[in-house]
Short mmCIF file of C-alpha atoms in Angstrom, two decimals:
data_model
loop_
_atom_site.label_atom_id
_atom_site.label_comp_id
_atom_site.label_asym_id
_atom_site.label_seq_id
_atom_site.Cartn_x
_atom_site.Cartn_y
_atom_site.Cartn_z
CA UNK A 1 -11.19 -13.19 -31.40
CA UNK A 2 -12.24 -16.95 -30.97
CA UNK A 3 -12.71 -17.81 -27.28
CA UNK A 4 -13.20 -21.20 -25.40
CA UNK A 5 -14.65 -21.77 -22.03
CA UNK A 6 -12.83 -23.60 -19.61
CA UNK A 7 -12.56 -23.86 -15.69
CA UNK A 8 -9.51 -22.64 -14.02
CA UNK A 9 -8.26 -26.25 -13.13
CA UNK A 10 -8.57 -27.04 -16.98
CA UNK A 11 -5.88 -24.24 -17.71
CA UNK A 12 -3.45 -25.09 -15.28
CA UNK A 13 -3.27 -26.62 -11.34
CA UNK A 14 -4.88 -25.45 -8.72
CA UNK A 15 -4.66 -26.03 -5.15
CA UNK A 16 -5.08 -24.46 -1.64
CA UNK A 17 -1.83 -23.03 0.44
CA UNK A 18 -1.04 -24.77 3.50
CA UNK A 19 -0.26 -24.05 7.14
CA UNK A 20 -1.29 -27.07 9.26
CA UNK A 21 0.24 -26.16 12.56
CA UNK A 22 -2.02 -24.24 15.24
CA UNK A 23 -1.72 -22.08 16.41
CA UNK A 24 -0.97 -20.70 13.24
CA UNK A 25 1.27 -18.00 15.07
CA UNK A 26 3.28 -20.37 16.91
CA UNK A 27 6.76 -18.62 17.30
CA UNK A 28 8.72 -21.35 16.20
CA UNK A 29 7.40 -21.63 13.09
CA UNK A 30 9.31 -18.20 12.02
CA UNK A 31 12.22 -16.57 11.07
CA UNK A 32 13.89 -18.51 8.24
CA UNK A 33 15.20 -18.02 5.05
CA UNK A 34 11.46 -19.08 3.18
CA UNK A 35 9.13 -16.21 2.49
CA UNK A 36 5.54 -16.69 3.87
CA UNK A 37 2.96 -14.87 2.07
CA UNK A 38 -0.46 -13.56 3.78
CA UNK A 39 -3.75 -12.14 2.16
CA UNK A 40 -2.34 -8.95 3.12
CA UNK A 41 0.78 -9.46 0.77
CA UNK A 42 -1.93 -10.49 -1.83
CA UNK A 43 -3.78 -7.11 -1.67
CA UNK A 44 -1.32 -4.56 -1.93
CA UNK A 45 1.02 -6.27 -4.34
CA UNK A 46 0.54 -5.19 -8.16
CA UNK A 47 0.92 -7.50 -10.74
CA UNK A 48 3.70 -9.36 -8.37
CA UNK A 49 4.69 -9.88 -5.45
CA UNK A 50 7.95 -8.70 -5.06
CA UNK A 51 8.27 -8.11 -1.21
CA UNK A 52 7.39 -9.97 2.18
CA UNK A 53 7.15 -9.22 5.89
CA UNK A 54 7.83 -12.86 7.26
CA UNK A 55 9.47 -16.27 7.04
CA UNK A 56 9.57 -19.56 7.75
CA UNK A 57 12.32 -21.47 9.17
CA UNK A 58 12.41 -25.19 8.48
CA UNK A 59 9.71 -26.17 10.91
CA UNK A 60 7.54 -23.63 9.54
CA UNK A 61 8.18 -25.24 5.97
CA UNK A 62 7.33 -29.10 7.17
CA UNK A 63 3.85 -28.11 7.84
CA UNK A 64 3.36 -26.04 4.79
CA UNK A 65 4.52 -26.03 1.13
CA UNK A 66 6.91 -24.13 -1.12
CA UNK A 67 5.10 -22.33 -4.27
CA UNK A 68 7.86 -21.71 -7.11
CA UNK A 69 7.74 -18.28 -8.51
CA UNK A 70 5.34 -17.52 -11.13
CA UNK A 71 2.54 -18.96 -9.18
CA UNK A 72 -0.69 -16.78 -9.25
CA UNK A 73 -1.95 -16.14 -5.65
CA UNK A 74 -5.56 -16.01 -5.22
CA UNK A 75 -7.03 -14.67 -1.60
CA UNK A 76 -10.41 -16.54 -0.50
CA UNK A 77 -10.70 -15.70 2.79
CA UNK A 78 -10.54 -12.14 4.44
CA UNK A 79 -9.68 -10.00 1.15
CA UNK A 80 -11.64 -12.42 -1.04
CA UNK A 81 -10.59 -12.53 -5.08
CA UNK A 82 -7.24 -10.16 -4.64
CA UNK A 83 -4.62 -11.76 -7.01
CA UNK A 84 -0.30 -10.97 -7.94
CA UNK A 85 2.00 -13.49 -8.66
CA UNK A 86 5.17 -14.72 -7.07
CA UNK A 87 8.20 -12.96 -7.67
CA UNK A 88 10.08 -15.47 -5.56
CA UNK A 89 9.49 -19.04 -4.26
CA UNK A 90 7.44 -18.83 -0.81
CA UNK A 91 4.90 -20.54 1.63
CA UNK A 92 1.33 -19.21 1.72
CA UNK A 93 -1.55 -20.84 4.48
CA UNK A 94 -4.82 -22.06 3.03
CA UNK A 95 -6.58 -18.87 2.71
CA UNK A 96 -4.75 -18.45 -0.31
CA UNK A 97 -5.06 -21.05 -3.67
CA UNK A 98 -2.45 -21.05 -5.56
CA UNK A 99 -2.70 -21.38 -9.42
CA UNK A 100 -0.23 -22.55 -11.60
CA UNK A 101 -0.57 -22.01 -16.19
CA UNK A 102 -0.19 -25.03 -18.00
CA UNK A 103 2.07 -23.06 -20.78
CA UNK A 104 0.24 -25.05 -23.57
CA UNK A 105 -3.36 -23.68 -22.39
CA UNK A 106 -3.03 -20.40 -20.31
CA UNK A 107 -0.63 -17.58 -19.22
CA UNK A 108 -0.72 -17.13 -15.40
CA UNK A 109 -0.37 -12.67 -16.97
CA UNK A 110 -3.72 -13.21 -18.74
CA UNK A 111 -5.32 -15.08 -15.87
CA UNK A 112 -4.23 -12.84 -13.25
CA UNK A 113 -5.97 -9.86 -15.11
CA UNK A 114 -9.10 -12.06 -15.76
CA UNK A 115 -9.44 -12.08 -12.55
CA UNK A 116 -9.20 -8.16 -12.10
CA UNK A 117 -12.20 -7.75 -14.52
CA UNK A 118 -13.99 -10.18 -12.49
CA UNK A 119 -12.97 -9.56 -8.84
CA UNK A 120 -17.02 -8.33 -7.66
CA UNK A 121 -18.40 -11.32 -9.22
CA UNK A 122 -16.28 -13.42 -7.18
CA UNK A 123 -16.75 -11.46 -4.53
CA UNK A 124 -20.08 -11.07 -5.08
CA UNK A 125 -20.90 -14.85 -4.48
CA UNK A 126 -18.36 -15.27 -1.42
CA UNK A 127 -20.63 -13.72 0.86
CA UNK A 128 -21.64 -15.54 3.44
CA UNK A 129 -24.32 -15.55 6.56
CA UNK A 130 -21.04 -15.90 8.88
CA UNK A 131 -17.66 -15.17 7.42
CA UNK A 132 -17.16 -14.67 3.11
CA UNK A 133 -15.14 -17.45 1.62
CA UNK A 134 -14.27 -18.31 -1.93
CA UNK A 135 -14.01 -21.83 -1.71
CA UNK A 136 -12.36 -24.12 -4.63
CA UNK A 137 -15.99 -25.09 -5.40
CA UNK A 138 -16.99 -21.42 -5.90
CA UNK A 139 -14.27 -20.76 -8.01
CA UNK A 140 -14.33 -23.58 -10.00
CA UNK A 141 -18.09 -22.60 -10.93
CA UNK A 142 -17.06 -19.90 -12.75
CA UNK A 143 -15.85 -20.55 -16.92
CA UNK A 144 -13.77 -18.57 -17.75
CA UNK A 145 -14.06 -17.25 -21.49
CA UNK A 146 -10.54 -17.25 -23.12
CA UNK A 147 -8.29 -17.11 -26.48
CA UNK A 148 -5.35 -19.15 -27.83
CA UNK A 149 -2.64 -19.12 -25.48
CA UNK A 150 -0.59 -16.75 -27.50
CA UNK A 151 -3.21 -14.25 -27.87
CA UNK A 152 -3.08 -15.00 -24.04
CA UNK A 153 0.69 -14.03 -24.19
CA UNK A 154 0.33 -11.00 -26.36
CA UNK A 155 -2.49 -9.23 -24.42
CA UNK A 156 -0.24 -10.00 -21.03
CA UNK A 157 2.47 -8.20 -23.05
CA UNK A 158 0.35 -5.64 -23.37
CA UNK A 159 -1.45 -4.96 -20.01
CA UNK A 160 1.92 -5.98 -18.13
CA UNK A 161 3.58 -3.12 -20.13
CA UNK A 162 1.82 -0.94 -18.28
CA UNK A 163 2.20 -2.35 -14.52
CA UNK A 164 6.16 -2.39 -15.48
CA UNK A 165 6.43 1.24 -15.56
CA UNK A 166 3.63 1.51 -12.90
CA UNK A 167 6.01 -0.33 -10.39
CA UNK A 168 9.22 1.14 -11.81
CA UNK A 169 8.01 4.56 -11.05
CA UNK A 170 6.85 3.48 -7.81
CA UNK A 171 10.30 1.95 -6.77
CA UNK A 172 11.51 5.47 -8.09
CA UNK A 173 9.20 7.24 -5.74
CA UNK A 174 10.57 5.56 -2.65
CA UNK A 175 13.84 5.60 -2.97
CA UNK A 176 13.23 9.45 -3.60
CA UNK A 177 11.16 9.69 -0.17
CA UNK A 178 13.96 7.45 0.98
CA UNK A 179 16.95 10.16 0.38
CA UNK A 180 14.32 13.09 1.89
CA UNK A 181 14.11 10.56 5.18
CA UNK A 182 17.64 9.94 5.45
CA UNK A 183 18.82 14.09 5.11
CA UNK A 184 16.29 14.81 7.65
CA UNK A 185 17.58 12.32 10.12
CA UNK A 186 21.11 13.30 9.31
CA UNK A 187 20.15 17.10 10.19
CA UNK A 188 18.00 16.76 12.44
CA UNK A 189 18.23 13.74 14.52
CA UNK A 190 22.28 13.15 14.37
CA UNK A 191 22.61 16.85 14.29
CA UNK A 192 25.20 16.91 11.39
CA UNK A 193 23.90 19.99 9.84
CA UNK A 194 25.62 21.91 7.11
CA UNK A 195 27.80 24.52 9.31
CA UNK A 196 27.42 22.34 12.63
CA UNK A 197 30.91 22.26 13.29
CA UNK A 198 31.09 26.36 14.18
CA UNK A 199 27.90 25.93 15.86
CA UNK A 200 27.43 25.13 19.89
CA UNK A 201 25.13 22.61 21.58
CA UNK A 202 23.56 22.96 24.81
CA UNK A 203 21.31 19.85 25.82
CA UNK A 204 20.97 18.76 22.40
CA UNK A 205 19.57 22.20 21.10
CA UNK A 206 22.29 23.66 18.70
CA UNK A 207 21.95 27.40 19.16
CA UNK A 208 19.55 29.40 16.96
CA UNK A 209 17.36 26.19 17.17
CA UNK A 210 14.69 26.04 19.75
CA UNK A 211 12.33 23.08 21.04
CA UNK A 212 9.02 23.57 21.00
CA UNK A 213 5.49 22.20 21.96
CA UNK A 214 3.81 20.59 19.09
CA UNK A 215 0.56 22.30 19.84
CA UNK A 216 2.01 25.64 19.26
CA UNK A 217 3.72 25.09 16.11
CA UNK A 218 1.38 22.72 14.71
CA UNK A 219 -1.88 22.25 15.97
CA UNK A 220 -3.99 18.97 15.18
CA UNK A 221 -7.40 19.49 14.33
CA UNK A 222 -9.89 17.10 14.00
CA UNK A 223 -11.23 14.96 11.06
CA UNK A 224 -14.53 14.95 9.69
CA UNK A 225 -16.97 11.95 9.66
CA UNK A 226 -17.62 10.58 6.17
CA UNK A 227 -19.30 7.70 5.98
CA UNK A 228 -18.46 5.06 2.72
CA UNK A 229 -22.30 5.37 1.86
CA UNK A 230 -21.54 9.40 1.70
CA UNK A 231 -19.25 9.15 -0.58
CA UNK A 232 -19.38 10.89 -3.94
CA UNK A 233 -16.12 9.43 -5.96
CA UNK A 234 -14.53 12.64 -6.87
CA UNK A 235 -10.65 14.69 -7.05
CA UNK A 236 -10.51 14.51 -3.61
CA UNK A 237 -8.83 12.08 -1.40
CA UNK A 238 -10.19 10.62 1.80
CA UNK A 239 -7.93 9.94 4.21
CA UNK A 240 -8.49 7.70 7.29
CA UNK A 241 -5.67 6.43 9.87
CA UNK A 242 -4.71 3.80 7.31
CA UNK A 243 -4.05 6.29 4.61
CA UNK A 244 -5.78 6.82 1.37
CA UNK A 245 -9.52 5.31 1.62
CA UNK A 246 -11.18 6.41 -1.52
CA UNK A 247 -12.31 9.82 -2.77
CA UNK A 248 -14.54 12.80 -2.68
CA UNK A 249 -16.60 15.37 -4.93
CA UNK A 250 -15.61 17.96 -2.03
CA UNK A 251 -12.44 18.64 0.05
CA UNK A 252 -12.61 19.23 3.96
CA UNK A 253 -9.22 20.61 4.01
CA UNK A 254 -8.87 23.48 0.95
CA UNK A 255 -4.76 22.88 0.32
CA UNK A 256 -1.95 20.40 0.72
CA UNK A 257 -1.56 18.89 4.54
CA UNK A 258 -0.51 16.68 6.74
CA UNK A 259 -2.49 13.82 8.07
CA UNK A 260 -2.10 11.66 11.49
CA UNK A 261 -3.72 8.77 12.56
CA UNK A 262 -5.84 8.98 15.93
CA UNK A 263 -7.75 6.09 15.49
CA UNK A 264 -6.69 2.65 14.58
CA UNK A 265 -3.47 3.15 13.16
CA UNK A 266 -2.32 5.56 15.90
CA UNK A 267 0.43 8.39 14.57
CA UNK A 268 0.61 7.28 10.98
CA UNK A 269 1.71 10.26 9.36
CA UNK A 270 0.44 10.94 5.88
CA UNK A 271 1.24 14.07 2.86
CA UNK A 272 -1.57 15.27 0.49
CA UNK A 273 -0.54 17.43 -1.77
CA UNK A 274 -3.87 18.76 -2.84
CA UNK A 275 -7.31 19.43 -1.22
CA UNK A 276 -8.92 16.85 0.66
CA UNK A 277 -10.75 14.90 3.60
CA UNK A 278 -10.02 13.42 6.37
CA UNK A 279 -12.06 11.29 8.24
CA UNK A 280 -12.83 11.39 11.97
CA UNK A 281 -9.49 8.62 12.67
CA UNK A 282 -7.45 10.97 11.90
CA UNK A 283 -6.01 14.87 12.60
CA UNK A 284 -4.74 17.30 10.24
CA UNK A 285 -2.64 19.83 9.98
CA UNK A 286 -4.02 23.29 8.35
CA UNK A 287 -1.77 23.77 5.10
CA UNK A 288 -1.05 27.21 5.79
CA UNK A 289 1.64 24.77 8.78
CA UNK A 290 3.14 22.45 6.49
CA UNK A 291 5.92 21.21 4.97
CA UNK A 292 8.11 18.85 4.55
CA UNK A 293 9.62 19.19 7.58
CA UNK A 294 7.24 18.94 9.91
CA UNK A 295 5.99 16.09 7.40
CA UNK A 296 9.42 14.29 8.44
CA UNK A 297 9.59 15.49 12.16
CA UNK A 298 6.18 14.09 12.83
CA UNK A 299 7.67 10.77 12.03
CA UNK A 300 9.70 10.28 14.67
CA UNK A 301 7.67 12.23 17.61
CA UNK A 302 6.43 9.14 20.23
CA UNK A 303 2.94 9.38 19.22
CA UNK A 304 1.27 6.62 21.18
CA UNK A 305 -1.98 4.86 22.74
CA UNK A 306 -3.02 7.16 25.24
CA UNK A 307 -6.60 7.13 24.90
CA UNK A 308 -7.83 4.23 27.26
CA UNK A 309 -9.47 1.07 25.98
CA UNK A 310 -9.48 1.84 22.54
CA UNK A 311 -6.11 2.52 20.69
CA UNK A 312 -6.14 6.34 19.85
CA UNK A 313 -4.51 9.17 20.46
CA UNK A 314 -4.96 11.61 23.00
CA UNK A 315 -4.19 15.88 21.63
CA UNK A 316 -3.56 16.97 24.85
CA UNK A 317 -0.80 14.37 24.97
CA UNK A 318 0.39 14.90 21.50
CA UNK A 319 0.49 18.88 21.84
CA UNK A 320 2.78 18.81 24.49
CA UNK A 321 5.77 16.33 22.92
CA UNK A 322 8.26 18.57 22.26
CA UNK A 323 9.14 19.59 18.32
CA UNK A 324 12.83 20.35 17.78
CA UNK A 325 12.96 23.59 15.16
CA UNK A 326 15.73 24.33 13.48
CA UNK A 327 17.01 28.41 12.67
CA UNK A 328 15.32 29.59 9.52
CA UNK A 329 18.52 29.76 7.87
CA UNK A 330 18.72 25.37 8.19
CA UNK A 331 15.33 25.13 7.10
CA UNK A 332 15.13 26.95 4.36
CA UNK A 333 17.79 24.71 3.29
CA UNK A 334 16.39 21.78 4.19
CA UNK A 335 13.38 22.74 2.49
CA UNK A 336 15.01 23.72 -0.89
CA UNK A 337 17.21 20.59 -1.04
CA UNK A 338 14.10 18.43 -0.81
CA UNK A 339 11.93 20.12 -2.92
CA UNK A 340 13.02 18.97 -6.24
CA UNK A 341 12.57 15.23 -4.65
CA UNK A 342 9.10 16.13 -3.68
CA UNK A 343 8.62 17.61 -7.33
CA UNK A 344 9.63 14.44 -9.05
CA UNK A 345 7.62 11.70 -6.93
CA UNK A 346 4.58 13.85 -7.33
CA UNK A 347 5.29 13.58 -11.39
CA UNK A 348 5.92 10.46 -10.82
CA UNK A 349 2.49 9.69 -9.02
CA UNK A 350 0.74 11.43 -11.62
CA UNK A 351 2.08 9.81 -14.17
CA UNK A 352 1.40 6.63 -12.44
CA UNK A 353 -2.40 7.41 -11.96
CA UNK A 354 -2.51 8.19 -16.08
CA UNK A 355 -1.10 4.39 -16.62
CA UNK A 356 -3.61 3.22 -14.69
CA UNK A 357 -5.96 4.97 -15.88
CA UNK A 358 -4.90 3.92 -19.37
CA UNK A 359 -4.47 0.13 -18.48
CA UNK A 360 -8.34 -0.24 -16.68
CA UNK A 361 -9.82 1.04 -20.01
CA UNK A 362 -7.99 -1.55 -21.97
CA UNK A 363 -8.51 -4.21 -19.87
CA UNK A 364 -11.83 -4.89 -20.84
CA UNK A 365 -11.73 -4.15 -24.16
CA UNK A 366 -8.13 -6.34 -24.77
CA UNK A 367 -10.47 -9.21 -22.55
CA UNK A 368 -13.69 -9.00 -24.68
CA UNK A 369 -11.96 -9.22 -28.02
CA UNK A 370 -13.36 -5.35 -28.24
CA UNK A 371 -9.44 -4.90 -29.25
CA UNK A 372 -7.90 -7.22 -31.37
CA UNK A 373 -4.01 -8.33 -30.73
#
C-alpha cells in the first residue's frame, strides 16, 4: 500500500472551538436548542458523538461557532488526543479543534482511527511543566503517513463495521437495563405489584413486605487500596467510585457484587458480574447479598455527603436508611422476570468486548498496509 505524508491541515481544515465569553459558565449562555460539546463528551463517545448534556441558547452561539456534523473532534486540553465525530451540528469551546476531510484527500473515518493508533504519542508530547496541552503547533508537527483516499474509505468501512455493531449492542444493552429500571420502580416505588389490588397497605408497607435497615440486609464493606502502579492488567475489573478503572491479575471480591461509591462520586451504584476489586472509594456488597434487586433498590436510597469536608459517604449513615423488602413470593418474581434481561446485556457485553478485541488488532495492521484492502 503506497502512502504519502502529509500534515493534518493538508488533508482537510483545521481550527480551534470557540467559547469567548467568561466566565465560561455564565448562566445565560445555556439552555437552547444548539448542542455544546465538552472534552468529556469527547472521551466517552465511540466513533461518534451521538449524545450531549448541554446547550446553547442564542447568546451562547454569538460567542462561539456551530460545527456541522461529520466534524472530527479532537480534545487538547484536559483529556488530551481523545477523538469521535459529530453526529449532529453543535458548539464546542477551544479546548477542542475541530477537523474537517477535504473528501478529495482524506476521510474524517480513517483520520479519526489514525488518531487512535497514535493517541500516547500525542499525548506523550503534551506534557507540560504546568498543565498538558496539545496545541495546533504540536499537532501540526506530526505527518501523518496515509493512502489514496479510497483506500482511506475502504479501511473506514472496515474498522467502522465494527464500532456499528459495538454501539448497536450497546444501545441494546440500555434500553434492556432501561425496562429492568422501569419494572422495579413500577413494583416497588409506585407499589403496583402483580396481585396489589387484594393486598393492604399500612404506611406505605403492603403487608408481607417489611422495611428494613440497610446494614442488616446488606452490609457495605470496605474497598481495598490498589494503586495504578499495582496494577497487573488481568480478568479482573477494578472498580473505583467512577466505575470501571482498569483491571487486575487477582480479584478482591471472589463472585458477582454490587459496588457503591464512597469517595468522589458518592452512592454510584455499580453490577459486576464476575470476580473483582474494588478500590478504597468505594463499598461492596459480598455476592452471597446480591441481586438485582438490591442492585435497583440501592439506586434510589438518599445516599449522600455526610462525611465532612471531603465528599464521601458515611456507613453508619448509610446502614441505617431504611430498605423496603418485598414478600419472597414478589421477589422471586421480580427476580425471574429480569433475569433473562440481565442474561442478554451480559451476551451482549461480551460480545461487545470480542469486537473490540477484534477491531484493535486490525487497526494497526489495516493502518500499516500489514493488511491490504
Amino acid at each position: 500500500m503506497k502512502l504519502d505524508t502529509f500534515r493534518l491541515d493538508e488533508l482537510g481544515t483545521v481550527a480551534r472551538g470557540r467559547s469567548r465569553h467568561r466566565p465560561r459558565n455564565a448562566s445565560h449562555l445555556y439552555g437552547g436548542p444548539y448542542p455544546f460539546i465538552q472534552t468529556g463528551d469527547v472521551k466517552h463517545s465511540a466513533l461518534y458523538i451521538t449524545s450531549h448534556s448541554q446547550t446553547y441558547n442564542e447568546a451562547g452561539l454569538d460567542q462561539s461557532k456551530l460545527w456541522p456534523r461529520g466534524t472530527l473532534c479532537i480534545t487538547i486540553a484536559a483529556n488530551i488526543a481523545e477523538t469521535a465525530i459529530l453526529g449532529f451540528d453543535a458548539c464546542f469551546p477551544d479546548s477542542v479543534v475541530g477537523f474537517n476531510s477535504d473528501s478529495k484527500q482524506s476521510d474524517v473515518r480513517f483520520i479519526k482511527y489514525k488518531f487512535d493508533v497514535f493517541k500516547k504519542q500525542y499525548q506523550a508530547v503534551s506534557q507540560g511543566s504546568t498543565q498538558d496541552n496539545l496545541s495546533l503547533e504540536k499537532l501540526f508537527s506530526f505527518k501523518l503517513e496515509v493512502p489514496d483516499v479510497n483506500v482511506q474509505r475502504r479501511i473506514g468501512d472496515i474498522l467502522s463495521a465494527y464500532d456499528s455493531l459495538i454501539e448497536n449492542n450497546r444501545r441494546r444493552m440500555e434500553l434492556l437495563e432501561d425496562a429492568a429500571r422501569q419494572l422495579y420502580k413500577e413494583w416497588f416505588v409506585r407499589l403496583r405489584f402483580p396481585g396489589r389490588e387484594h393486598t393492604k397497605i399500612k404506611n406505605g408497607v403492603p403487608k408481607g413486605w417489611e422495611r428494613k435497615n440497610l446494614g442488616d440486609y446488606a452490609p457495605l464493606n470496605y474497598g481495598k487500596a490498589l494503586k495504578e502502579s499495582n496494577r497487573v492488567e488481568g480478568d479482573f475489573p477494578v472498580f473505583g467510585s467512577s466505575g470501571e478503572v482498569g483491571s487486575h491479575n487477582e480479584a478482591l471480591v471472589k463472585g458477582s457484587g454490587i459496588i457503591v461509591g464512597r469517595k468522589g462520586n458518592v452512592g454510584s451504584v455499580f453490577w459486576c458480574d464476575k470476580p473483582f476489586w474494588p478500590i478504597d472509594t468505594t463499598y461492596y456488597i459480598a455476592p452471597e447479598t446480591c441481586d438485582l434487586f438490591l442492585y435497583h433498590a440501592l439506586q434510589h436510597l438518599p445516599f449522600q455527603n455526610s462525611d465532612g469536608a471531603v465528599p464521601g459517604l458515611n456507613r453508619p449513615y448509610a446502614h441505617a436508611l431504611k430498605l423496603l423488602v418485598p414478600s419472597k413470593q414478589i421477589l422471586t418474581s421480580f427476580l425471574e422476570t429480569t433475569a433473562p434481561m440481565f442474561r442478554q446485556a451480559n451476551t451482549l457485553k461480551a460480545m461487545n468486548e470480542k469486537l473490540t478485541v477484534a477491531r484493535d488488532i486490525l487497526l494497526p495492521r489495516l493502518m500499516s498496509g500489514e493488511i491490504e484492502v
